[in-house]
Coordinates of C-alpha atoms in Angstrom, one line a residue:
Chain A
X8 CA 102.7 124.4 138.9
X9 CA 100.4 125.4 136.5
X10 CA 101.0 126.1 132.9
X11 CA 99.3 127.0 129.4
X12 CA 98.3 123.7 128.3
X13 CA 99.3 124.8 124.6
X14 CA 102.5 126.4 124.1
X15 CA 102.0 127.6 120.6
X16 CA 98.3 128.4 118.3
X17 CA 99.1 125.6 116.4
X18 CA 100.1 122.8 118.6
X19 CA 97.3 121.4 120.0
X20 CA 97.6 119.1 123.0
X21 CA 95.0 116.9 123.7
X22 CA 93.3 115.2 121.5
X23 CA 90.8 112.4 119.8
X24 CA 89.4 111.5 122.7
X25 CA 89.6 110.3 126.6
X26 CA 86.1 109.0 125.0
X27 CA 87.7 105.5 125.2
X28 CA 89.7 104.9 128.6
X29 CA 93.4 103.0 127.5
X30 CA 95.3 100.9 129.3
X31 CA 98.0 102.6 131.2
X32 CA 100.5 101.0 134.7
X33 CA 101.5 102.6 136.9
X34 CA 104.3 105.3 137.0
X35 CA 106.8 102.3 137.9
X36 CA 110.4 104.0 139.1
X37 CA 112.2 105.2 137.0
X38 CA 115.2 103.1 137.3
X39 CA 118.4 104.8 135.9
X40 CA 119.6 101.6 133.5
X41 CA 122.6 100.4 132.1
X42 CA 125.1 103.3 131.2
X43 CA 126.0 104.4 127.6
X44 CA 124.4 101.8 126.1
X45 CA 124.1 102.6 121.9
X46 CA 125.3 106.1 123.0
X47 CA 122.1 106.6 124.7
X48 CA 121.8 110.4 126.9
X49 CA 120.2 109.5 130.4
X50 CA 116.9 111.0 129.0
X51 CA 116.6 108.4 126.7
X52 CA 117.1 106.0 128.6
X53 CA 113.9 107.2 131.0
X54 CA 112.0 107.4 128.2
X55 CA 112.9 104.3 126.9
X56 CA 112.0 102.6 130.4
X57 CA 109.0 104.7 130.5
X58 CA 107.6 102.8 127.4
X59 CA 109.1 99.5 128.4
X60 CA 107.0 99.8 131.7
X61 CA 104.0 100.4 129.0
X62 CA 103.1 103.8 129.9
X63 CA 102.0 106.2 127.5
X64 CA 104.0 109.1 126.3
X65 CA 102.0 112.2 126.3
X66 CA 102.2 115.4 123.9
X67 CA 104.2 117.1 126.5
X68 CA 106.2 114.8 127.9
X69 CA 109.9 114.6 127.0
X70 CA 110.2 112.5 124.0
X71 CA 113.6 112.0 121.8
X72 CA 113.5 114.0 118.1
X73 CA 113.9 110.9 116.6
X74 CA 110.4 109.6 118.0
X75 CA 108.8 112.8 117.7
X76 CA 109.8 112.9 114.0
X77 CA 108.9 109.7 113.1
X78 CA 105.4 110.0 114.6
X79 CA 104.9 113.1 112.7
X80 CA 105.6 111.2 109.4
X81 CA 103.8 108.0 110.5
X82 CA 100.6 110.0 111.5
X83 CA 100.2 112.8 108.8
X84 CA 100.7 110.1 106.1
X85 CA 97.9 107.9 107.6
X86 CA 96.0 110.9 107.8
X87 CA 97.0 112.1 104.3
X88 CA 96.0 108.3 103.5
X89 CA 92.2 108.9 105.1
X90 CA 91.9 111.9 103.1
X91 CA 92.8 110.5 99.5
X92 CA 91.3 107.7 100.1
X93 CA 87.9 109.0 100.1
X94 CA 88.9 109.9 96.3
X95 CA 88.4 106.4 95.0
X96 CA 85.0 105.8 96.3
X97 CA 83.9 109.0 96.1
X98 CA 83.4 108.6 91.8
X99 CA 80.2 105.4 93.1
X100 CA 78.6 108.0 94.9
X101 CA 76.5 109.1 92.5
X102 CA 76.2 105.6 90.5
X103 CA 75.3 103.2 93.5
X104 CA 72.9 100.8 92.6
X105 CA 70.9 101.6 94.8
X106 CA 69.6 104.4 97.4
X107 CA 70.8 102.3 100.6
X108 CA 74.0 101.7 99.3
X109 CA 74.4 105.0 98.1
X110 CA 73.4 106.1 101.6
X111 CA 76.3 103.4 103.1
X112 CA 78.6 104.6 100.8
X113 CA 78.4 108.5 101.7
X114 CA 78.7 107.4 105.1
X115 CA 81.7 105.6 104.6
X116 CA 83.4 108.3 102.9
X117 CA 82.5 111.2 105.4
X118 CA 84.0 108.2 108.2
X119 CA 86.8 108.9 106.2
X120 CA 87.3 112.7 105.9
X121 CA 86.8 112.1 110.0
X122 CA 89.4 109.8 110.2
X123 CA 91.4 112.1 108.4
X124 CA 90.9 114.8 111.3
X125 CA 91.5 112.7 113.9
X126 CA 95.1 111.8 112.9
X127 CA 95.8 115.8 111.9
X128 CA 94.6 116.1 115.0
X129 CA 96.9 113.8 116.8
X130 CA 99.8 114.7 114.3
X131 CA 99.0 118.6 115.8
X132 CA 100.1 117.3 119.1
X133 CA 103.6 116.5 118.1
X134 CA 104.2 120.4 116.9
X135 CA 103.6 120.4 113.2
X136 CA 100.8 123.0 111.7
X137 CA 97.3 121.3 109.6
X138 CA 98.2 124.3 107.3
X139 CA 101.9 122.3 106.8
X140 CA 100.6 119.1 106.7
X141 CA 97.6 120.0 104.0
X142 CA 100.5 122.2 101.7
X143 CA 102.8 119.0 102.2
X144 CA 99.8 116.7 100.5
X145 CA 98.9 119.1 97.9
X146 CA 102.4 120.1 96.9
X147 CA 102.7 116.4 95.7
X148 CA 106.0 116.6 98.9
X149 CA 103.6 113.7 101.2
X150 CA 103.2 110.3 100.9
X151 CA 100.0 108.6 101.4
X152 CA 99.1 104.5 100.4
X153 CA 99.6 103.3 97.8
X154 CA 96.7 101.6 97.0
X155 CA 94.3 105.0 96.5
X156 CA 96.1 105.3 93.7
X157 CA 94.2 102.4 91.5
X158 CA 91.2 103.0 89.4
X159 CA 87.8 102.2 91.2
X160 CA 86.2 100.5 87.7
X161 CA 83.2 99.0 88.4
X162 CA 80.8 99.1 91.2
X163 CA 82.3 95.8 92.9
X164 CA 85.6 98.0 93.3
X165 CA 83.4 99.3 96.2
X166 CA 82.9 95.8 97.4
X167 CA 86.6 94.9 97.0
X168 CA 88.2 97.8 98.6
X169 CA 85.8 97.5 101.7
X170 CA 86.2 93.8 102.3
X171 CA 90.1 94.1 100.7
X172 CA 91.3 97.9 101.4
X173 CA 89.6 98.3 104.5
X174 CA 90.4 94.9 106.0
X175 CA 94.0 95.5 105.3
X176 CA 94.0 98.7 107.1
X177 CA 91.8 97.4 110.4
X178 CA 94.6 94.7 110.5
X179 CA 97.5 97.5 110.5
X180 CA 95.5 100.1 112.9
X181 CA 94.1 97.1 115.5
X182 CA 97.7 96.8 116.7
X183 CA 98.6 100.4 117.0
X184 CA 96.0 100.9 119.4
X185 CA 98.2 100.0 121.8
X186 CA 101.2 102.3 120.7
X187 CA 102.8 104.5 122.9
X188 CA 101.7 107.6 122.1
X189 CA 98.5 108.3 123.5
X190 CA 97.0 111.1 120.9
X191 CA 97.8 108.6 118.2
X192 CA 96.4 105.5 120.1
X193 CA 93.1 106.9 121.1
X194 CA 92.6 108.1 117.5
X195 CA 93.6 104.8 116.8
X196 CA 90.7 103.1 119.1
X197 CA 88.1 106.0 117.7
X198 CA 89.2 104.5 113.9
X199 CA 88.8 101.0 114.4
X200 CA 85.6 101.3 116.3
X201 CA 84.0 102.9 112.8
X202 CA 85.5 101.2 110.4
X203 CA 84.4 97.7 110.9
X204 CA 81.4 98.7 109.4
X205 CA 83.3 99.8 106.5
X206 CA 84.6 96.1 105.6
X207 CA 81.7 94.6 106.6
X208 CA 79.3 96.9 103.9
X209 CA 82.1 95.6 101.3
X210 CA 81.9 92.2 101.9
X211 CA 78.1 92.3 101.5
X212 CA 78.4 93.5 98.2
X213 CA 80.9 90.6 96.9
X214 CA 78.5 88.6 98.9
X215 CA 75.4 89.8 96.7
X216 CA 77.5 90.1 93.5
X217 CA 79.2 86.8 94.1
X218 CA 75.6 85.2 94.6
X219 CA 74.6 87.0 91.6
X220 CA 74.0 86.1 87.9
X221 CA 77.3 85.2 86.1
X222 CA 77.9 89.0 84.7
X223 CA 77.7 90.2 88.4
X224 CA 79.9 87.0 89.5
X225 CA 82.4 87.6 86.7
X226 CA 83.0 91.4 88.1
X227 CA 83.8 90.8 91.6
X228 CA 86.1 88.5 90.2
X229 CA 87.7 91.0 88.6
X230 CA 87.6 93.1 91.3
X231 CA 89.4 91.1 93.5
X232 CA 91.5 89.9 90.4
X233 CA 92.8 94.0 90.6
X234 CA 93.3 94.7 94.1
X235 CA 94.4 91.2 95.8
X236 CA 97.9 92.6 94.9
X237 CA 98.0 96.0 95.8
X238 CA 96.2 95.3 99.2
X239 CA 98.8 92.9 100.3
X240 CA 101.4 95.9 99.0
X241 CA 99.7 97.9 101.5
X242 CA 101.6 96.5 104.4
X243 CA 104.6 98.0 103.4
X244 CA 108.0 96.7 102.1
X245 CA 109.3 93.3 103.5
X246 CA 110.9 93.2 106.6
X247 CA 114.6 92.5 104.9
X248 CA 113.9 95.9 103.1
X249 CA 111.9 97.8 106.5
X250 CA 114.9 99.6 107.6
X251 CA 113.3 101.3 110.7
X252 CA 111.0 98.4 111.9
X253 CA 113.5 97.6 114.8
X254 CA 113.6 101.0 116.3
X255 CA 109.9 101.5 115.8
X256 CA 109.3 98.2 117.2
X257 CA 111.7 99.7 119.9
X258 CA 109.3 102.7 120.7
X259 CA 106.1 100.7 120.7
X260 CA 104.5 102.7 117.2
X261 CA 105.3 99.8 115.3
X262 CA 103.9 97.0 117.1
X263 CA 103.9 93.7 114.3
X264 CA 106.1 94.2 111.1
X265 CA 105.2 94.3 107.6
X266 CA 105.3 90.8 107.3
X267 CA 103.9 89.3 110.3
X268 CA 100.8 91.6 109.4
X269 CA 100.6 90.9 105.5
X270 CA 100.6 86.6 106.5
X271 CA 97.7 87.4 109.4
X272 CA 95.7 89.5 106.6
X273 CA 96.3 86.6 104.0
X274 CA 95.5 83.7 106.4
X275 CA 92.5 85.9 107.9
X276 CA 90.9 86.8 103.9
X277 CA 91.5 83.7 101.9
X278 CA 89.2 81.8 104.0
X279 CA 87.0 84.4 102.9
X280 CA 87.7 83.9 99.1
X281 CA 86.7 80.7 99.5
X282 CA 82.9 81.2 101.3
X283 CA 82.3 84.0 98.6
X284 CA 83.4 81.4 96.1
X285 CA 85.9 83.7 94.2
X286 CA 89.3 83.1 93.4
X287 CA 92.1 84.9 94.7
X288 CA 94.4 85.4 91.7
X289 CA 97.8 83.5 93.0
X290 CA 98.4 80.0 92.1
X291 CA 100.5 79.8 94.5
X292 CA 98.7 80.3 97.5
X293 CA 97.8 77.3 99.7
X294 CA 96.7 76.6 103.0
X295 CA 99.3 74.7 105.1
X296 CA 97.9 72.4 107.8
X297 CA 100.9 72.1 109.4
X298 CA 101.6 75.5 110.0
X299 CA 97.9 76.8 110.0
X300 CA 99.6 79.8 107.7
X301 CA 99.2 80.1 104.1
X302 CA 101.8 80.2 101.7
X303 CA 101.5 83.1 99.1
X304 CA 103.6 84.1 95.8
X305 CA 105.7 86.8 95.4
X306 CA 104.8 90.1 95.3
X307 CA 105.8 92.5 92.3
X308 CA 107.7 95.0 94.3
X309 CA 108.4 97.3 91.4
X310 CA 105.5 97.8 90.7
X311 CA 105.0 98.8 95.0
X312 CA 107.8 101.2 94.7
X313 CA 106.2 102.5 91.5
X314 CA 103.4 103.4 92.6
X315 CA 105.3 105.1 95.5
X316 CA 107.6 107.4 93.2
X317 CA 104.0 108.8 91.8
X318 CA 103.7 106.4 88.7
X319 CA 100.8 104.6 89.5
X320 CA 97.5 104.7 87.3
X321 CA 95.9 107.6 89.2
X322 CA 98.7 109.3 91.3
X323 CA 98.4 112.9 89.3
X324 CA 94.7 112.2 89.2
X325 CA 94.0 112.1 92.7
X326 CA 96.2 114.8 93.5
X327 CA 94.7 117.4 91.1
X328 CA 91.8 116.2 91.9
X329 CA 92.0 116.7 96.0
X330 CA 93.5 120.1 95.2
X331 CA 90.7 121.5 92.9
X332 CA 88.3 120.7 96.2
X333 CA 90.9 122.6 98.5
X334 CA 91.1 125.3 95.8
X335 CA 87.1 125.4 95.5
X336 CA 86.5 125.8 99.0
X337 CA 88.7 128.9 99.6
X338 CA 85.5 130.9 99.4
X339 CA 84.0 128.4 102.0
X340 CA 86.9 129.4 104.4
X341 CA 87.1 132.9 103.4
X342 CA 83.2 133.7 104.3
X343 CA 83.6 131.7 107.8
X344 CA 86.7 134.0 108.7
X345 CA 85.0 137.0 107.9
X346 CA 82.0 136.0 109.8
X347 CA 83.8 135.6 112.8
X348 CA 85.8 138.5 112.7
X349 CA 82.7 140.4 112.4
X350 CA 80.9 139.0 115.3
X351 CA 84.1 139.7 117.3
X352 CA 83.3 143.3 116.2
X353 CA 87.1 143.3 114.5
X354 CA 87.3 145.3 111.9
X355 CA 87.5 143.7 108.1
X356 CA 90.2 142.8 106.5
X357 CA 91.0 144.4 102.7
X358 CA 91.3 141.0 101.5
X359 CA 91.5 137.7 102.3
X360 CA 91.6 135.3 99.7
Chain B
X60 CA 93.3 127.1 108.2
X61 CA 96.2 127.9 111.1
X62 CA 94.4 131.3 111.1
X63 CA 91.7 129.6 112.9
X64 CA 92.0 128.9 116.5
X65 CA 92.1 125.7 117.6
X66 CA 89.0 124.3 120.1
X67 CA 89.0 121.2 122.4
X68 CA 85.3 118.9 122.4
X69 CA 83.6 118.3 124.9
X70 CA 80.8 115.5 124.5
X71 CA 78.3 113.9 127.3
X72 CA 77.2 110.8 125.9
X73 CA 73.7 109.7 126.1
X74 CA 73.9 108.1 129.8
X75 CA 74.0 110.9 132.0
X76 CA 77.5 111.5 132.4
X77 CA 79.4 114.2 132.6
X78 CA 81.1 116.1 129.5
X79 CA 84.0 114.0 128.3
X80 CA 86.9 114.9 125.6
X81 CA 86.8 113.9 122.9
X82 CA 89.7 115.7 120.9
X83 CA 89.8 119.2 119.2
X84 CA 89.5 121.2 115.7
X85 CA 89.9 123.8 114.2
X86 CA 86.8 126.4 113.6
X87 CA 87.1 130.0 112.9
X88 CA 84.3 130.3 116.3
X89 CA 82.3 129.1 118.6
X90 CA 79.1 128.3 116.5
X91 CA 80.4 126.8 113.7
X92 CA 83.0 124.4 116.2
X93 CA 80.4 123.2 117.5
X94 CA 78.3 122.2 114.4
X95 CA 82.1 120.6 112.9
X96 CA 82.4 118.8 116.2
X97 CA 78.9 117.2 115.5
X98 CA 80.0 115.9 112.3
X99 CA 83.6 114.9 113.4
X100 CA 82.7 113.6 116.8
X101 CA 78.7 112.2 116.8
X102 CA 78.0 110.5 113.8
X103 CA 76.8 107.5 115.5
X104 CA 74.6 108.8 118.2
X105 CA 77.6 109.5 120.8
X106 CA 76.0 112.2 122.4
X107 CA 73.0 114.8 123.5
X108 CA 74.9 117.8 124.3
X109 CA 78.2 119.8 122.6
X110 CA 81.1 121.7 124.6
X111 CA 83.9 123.9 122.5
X112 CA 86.7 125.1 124.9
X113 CA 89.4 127.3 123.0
X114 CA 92.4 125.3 123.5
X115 CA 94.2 128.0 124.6
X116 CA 92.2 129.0 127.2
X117 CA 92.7 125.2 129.6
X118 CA 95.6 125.8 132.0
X119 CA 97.2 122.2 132.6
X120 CA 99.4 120.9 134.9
X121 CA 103.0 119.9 134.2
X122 CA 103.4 116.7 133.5
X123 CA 106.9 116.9 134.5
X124 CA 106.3 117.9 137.8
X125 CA 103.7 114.9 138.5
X126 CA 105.5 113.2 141.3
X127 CA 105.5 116.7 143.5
X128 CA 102.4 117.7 142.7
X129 CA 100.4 114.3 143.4
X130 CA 102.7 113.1 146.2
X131 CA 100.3 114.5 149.0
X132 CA 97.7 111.4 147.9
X133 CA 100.3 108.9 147.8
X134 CA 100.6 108.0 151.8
X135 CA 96.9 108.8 152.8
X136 CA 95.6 105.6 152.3
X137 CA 92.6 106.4 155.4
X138 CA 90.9 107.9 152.6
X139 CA 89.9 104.3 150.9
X140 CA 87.4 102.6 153.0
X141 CA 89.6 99.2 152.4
X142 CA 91.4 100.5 155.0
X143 CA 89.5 100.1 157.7
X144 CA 88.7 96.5 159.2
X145 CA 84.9 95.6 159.3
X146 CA 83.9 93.1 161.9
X147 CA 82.3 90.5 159.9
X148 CA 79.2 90.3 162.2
X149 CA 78.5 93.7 161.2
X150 CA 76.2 94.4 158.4
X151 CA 75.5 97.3 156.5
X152 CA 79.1 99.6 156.9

């Protein structure tokens, strides 16, 4: 039978990409299992099988409110995440050193506001409007990480939050390119693909600066003095404290936990530390040859949680900020609308804005 | 921005192949979907030529009824030629 592929104007269906082909088995049987298990309807328990047999769940496919909801809030706050993000970075634009890295850096950035697209794009799927998503970020009602909501001080900031920032967020994104929902994991494989480059830029700049005189030296220490902490925050609560992990882990759009993910990025970076020559500000942290893992202090989770409540050093900043650029391109949008409206031969509306 | 209509991409990469997706935006018309797709879906070189497709415009098939509608395939194996035994002596089959 054939069928409107979109339902609605604002639910989009397919999205970010068949570019990159993603594993997928066959459509195994679908085996009616155990009975009344958890309280489970027989629906879920096909779509439970389905992504036990590792197939992907598609935007139309029959998927529990539970998952649906979860990958709504999952995606738009990545995407919302993208989008701010860009904020801290954006104030070296116009002070890079030099015009290469000035050229990298706007590079980077515009990655971003891609990056941004892709997951509203992929968020679309699941039945949620861009308009909702975009009033939900500027009302202050989203969430987005924590860590955009530090100062960028100095230009090793730049280098710190791409070998740091963006590290942290390849090590979280790798694994969820393999996560059941197909919009989300192709957007996923389109991300990481880009943003290698964005780690790798940062970690030639505490390269340079670490190489440097001691003035130069002495400031990517301090940057990585400032954002070792809040990039290990990044990887959420710990597990003890991750309420939802297990039913994520369940559904396959939570493939590692907080935990297992925060020890691969510390074991994976300090290493790194090392080669640059820098010190990573924990005196507790130490490699142990036994395990291969490095032990690591504790983290300040009040500080973590607030941040999150909006307290952080730039949390009203960034979100007046973001919101004067929506507010100062309403004319943008405006003009386009009215364009097109004309060349459809519609007539004009009175007003728009 | 929901006031604009929502458009699926359509890229062929630099090899010759044909137009692939590669997701959707949104773009109050044709022209200007295309130049957002450029800057959303080609910053690295991924391709020489653009399609925009109003989303609501591709008819698709249910995904639900998937079994019924590819089942004809499913027992007509004769179409692969690993069916068919090849004498070994014989070249060029």
């Amino acid at each position: 039978m054939i069928q409107y592929l979109r339902q609605s104007r604002n639910s989009c269906i397919i999205t970010a990409g068949a570019f990159f082909p993603f594993f997928r088995s066959m459509y195994t049987q679908m085996v009616e299992v155990l009975g009344g298990q958890n309280g489970e309807t027989a629906q879920e328990r096909r779509f439970q099988a389905r992504i036990d047999a590792a197939e992907t769940i598609e935007a139309k496919d029959w998927m529990p409110e539970g998952y649906r909801k979860t990958l709504i809030r999952q995606i738009s706050q990545h995407a919302h995440s993208e989008i701010v993000g860009q904020l801290p970075e954006a104030n070296w634009i116009t002070r890079a050193p030099t015009l290469q890295r000035k050229a990298i850096l706007l590079a980077k950035v515009q990655d971003e506001a891609g990056h941004g697209l892709y997951l509203y794009g992929a968020a679309e799927t699941l039945g949620v409007s861009r308009s909702q998503l975009v009033d939900d970020l500027l009302a202050g009602k989203a969430k987005y990480s924590s860590i955009f909501n530090y100062p960028t001080l100095t230009w090793a900031d730049m280098g710190a939050i791409g070998w740091l920032v963006d590290g942290a967020a390849i090590m979280n994104q790798i694994p969820l390119c393999r996560c059941s929902y197909g919009p989300y994991a192709r957007a996923m494989i389109r991300i990481c693909k880009e943003e290698n480059f964005h780690q790798r830029q940062g970690f030639e700049i505490m390269t340079i600066l670490s190489r440097g005189t001691n003035a130069q030296r002495e400031m990517a220490q301090d940057a990585l003095n400032r954002w070792w902490w809040p990039s290990l925050m990044m990887f959420g609560p710990p597990d003890a404290e991750s309420p939802h992990t297990e039913q994520s882990k369940r559904w396959k759009i939570k493939l590692l936990t907080n935990d297992e993910l925060r020890q691969r990025f510390v074991d994976q970076t300090a290493p790194q530390a090392d080669y640059l020559g820098l010190q990573i500000p924990d005196p507790a942290l130490h490699g142990n040859a036994d395990t291969g893992h490095y032990k690591f202090g504790q983290i300040d989770w009040a500080e973590f949680y607030n941040v999150i409540k909006g307290n952080g050093p730039c949390n009203r900043e960034r979100l007046r900020v973001r919101k004067a650029a929506h507010d100062d391109g309403a004319w943008v949008r405006a003009a386009a609308s009215e364009y097109a409206r004309k060349r459809e031969g519609l007539p004009a509306l009175e007003q728009q804005i | 921005m929901d006031d604009w209509p929502l458009w699926e991409v359509f890229i062929r990469s630099q090899n010759g192949l044909a137009h692939k997706h590669a997701g959707s935006l949104h773009a109050p018309d044709a022209a200007l979907a295309v130049e957002n797709a450029r800057d959303v879906y080609t910053r690295r070189n991924e391709g020489v030529s653009i399609w925009v497709v109003r989303s609501i415009d591709i008819y698709a098939s249910d995904p639900g009824e998937k079994e019924e509608l590819f089942e004809p395939a499913k027992s007509k194996v004769y179409r692969h030629p690993t069916f068919y035994k090849v004498p070994k002596e014989v070249k060029h089959l």
